[in-house]
Short mmCIF file of C-alpha atoms in Angstrom, two decimals:
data_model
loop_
_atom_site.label_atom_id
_atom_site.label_comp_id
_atom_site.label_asym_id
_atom_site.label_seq_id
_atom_site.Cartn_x
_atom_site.Cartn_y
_atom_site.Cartn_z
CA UNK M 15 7.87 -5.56 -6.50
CA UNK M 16 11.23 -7.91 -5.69
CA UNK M 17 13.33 -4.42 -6.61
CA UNK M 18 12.24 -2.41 -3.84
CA UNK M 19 14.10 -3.06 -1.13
CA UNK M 20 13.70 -1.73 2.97
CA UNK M 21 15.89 -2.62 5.49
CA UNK M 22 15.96 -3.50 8.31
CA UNK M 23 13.03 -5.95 8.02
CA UNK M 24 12.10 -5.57 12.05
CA UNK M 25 13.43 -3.04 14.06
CA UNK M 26 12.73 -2.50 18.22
CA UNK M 27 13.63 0.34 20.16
CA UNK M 28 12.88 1.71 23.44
CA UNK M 29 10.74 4.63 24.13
CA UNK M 30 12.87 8.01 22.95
CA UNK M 31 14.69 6.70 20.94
CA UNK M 32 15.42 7.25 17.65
CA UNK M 33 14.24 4.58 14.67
CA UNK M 34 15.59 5.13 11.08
CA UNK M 35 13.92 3.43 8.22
CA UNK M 36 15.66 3.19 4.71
CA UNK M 37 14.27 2.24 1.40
CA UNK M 38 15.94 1.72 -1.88
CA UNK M 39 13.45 2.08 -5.10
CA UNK M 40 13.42 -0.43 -7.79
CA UNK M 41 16.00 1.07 -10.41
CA UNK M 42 15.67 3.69 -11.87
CA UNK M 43 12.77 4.20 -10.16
CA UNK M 44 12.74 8.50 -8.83
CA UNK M 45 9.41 7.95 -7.26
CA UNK M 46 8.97 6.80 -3.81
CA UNK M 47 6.29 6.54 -1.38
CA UNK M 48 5.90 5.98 2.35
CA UNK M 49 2.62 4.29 4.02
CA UNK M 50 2.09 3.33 7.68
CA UNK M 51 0.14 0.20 8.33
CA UNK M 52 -1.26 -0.03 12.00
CA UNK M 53 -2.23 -3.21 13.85
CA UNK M 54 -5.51 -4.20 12.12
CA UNK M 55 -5.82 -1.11 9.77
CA UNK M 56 -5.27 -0.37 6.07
CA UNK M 57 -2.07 1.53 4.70
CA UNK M 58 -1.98 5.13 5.65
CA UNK M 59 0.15 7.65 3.05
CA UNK M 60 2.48 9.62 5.15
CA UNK M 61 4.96 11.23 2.40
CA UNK M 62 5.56 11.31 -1.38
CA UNK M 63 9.62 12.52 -2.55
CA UNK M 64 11.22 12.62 -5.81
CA UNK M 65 15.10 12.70 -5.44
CA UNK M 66 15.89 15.56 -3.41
CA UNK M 67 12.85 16.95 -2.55
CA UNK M 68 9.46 16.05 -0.79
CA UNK M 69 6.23 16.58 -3.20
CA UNK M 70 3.58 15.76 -0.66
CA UNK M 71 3.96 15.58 2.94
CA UNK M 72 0.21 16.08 4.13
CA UNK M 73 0.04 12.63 5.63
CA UNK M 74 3.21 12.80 7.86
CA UNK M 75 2.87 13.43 11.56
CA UNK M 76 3.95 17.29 12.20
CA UNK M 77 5.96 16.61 14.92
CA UNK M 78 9.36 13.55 15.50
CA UNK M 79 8.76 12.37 11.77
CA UNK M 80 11.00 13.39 9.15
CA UNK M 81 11.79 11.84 5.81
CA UNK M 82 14.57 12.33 2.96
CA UNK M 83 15.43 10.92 -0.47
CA UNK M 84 19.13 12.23 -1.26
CA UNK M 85 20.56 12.46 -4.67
CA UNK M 86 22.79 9.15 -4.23
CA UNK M 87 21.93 6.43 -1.85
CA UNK M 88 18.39 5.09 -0.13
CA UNK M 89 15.09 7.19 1.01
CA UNK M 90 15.32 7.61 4.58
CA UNK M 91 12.27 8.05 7.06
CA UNK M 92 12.80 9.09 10.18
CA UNK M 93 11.22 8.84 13.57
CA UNK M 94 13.08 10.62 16.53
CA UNK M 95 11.70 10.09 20.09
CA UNK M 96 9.88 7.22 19.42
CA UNK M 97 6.15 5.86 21.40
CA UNK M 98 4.78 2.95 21.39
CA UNK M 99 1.82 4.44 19.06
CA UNK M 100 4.59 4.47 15.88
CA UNK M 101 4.67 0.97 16.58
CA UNK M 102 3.43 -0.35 12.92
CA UNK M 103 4.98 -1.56 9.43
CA UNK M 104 6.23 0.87 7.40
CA UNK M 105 6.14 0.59 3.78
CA UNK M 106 7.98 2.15 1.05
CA UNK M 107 6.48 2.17 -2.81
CA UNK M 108 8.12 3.03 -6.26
CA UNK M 109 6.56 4.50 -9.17
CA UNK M 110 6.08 2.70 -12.33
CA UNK M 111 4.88 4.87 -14.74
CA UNK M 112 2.48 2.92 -17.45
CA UNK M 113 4.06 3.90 -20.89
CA UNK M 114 1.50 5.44 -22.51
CA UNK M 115 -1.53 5.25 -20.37
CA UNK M 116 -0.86 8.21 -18.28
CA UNK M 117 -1.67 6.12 -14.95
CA UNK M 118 0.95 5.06 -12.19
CA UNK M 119 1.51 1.90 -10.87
CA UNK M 120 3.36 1.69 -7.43
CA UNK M 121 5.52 -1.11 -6.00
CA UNK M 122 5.99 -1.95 -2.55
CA UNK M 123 8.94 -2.87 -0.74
CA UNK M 124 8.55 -6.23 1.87
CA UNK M 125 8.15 -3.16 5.17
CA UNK M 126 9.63 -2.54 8.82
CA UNK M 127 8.07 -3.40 11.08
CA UNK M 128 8.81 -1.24 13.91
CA UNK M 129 8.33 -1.98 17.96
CA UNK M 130 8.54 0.51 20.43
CA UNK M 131 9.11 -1.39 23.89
CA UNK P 17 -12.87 13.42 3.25
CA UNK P 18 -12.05 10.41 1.05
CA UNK P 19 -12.87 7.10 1.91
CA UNK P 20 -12.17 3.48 0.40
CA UNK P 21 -14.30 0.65 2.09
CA UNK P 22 -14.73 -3.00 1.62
CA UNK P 23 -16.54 -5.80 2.05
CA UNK P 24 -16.47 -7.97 3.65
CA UNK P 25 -14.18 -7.73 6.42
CA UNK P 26 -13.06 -11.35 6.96
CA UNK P 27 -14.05 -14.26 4.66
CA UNK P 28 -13.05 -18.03 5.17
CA UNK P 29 -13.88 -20.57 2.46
CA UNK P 30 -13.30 -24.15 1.05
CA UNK P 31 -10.52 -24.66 -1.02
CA UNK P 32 -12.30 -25.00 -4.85
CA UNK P 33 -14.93 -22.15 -3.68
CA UNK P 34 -15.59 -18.83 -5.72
CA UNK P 35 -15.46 -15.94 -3.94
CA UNK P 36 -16.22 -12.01 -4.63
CA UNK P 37 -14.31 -9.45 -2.85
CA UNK P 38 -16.00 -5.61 -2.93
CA UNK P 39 -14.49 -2.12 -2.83
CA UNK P 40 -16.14 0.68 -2.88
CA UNK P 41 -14.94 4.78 -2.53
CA UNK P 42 -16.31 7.91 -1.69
CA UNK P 43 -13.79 10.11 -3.59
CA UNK P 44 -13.47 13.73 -5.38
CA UNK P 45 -11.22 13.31 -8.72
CA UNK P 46 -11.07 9.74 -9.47
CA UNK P 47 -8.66 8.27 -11.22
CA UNK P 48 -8.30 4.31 -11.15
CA UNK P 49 -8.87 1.91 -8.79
CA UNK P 50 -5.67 -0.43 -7.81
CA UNK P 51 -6.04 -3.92 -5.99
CA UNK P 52 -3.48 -5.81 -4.00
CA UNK P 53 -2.56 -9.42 -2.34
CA UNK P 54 -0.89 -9.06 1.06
CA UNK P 55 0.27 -11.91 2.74
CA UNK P 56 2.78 -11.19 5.73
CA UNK P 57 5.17 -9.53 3.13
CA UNK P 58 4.73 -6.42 0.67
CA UNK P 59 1.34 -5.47 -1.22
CA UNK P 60 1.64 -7.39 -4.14
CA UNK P 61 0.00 -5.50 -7.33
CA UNK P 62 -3.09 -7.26 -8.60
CA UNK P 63 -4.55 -5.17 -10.93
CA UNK P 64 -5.03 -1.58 -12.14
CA UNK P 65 -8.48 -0.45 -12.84
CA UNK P 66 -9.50 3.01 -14.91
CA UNK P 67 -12.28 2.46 -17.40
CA UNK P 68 -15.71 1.45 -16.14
CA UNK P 69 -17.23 -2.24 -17.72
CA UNK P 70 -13.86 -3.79 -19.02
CA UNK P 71 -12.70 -6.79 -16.93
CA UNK P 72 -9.12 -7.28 -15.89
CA UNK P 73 -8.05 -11.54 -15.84
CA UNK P 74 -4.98 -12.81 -14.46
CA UNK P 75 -5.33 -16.81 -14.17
CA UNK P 76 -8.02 -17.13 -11.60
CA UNK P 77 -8.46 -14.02 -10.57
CA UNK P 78 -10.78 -11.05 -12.36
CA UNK P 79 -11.38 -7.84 -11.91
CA UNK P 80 -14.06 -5.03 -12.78
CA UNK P 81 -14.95 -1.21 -12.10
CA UNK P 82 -18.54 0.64 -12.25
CA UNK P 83 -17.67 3.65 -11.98
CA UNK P 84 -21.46 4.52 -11.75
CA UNK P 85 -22.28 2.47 -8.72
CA UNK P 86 -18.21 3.89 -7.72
CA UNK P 87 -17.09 -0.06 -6.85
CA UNK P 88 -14.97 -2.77 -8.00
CA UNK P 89 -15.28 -6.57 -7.16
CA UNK P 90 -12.39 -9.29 -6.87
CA UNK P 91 -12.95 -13.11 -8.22
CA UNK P 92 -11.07 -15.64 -7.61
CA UNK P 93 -12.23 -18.91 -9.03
CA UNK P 94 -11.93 -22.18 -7.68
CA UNK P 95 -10.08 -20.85 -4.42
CA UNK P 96 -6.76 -22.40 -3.03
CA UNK P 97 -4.71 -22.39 0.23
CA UNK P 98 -2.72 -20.04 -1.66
CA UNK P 99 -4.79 -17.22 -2.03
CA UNK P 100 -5.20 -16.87 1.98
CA UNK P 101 -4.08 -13.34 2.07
CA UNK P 102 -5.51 -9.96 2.99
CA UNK P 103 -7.02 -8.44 -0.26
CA UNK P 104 -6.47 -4.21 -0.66
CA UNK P 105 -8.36 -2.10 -2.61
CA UNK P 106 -6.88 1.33 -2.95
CA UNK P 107 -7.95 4.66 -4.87
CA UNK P 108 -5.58 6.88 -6.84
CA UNK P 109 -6.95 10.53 -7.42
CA UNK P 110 -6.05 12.92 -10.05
CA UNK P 111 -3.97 15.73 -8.83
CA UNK P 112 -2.32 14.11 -6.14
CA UNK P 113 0.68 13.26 -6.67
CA UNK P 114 -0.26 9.33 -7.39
CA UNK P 115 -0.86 9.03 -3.55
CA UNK P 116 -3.25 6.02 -2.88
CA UNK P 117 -6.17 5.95 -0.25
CA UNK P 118 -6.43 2.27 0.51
CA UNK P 119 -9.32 0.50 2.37
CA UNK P 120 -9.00 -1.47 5.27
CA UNK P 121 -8.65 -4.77 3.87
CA UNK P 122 -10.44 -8.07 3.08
CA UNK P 123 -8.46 -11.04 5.02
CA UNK P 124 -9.52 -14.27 3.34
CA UNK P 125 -8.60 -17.63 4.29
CA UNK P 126 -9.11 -21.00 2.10
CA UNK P 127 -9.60 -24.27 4.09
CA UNK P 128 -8.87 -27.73 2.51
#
């Protein structure tokens, strides 16, 4: 799980404005995962992309959030118009697929974690 | 609506102690069962979990699923300040896009 990487590590920002989150899989990895974590709570999915398109959004708020995973360069998730309710960790996981077994293994990234002042 | 719950919530223990973390999930289209070690850093993989009965070791810590009672328990043997962390369980289902559903958390903590 040392190969996926986020950055930044702890971001603040003040009420309406914009936070962007970046994660960079483990290599060769085409898989990647966000999850939300909330003071006190379990990881929450929010949004599943391979490279250049989103598979599974269901778990992303409908409005401010937005997320991308471009052909070159890092997975981006988005929050525009931030409250303090996004304030959480964000984390970012890449797929391992087990040779053979048919099952998936995901890796996380060390998270943001994001304040909203 | 799919749920992943353990037990318990909290746990604190003496270093050299056993102790037996549970999962279990309320899900449609199971597929395996995944548990992680979080300490104020990423979700570090523990162990993957698909066929009912056959227990997963690594060092001190063991893993099983029964899929007929639908839960999985955590062992760590003779416990150390090391393995203070919050313990996830988390479900993957079939179908959806290798999304996991993870439960709330165990947070242990080993005294000397």
């Amino acid at each position: 799980n040392a190969g996926v990487m986020q950055n930044p590590r702890h971001l603040v920002r003040r009420r309406g404005q914009e936070a962007r989150l970046r994660c960079s899989p483990m290599k060769g990895h085409s898989h990647v995962y966000w999850y939300r974590q909330l003071p006190e709570e379990g990881l929450k999915f929010m949004v599943y992309l391979q490279k250049e398109n989103i598979i599974d959004e269901s778990g992303m708020p409908k409005e401010r959030f937005s997320a991308e995973f471009p052909k070159e360069g890092p997975s981006i998730l988005r929050i525009q118009q931030v409250v303090r309710g996004d304030s959480a960790a964000y984390f970012c996981a890449s797929l391992a697929r087990t040779r053979g077994k048919g099952t998936d293994t995901q890796y996380f990234g060390p998270g943001t974690r994001l304040t909203v002042l | 609506e799919d749920k992943v719950v353990q037990s318990p919530l909290s746990l604190v223990v003496h270093e050299g102690d056993t102790v037996t973390l549970n999962c279990s999930y309320e899900v449609t289209n199971f597929r395996s069962l995944l548990w992680y070690k979080q300490e104020k850093k990423a979700p570090t993989f523990l162990f993957m979990l698909t066929s009912s009965g056959i227990e997963k070791k690594s060092g001190r810590l063991s893993s099983i699923l029964d899929k007929k009672e639908l839960s999985s328990i955590l062992n760590i043997t003779a416990t150390q300040t090391g393995d203070s962390a919050i313990y996830l369980c988390a479900v993957l289902l079939t179908g959806t896009a290798s999304k996991l559903t993870f439960g709330t958390g165990t947070r242990l903590q080993v005294t000397l």
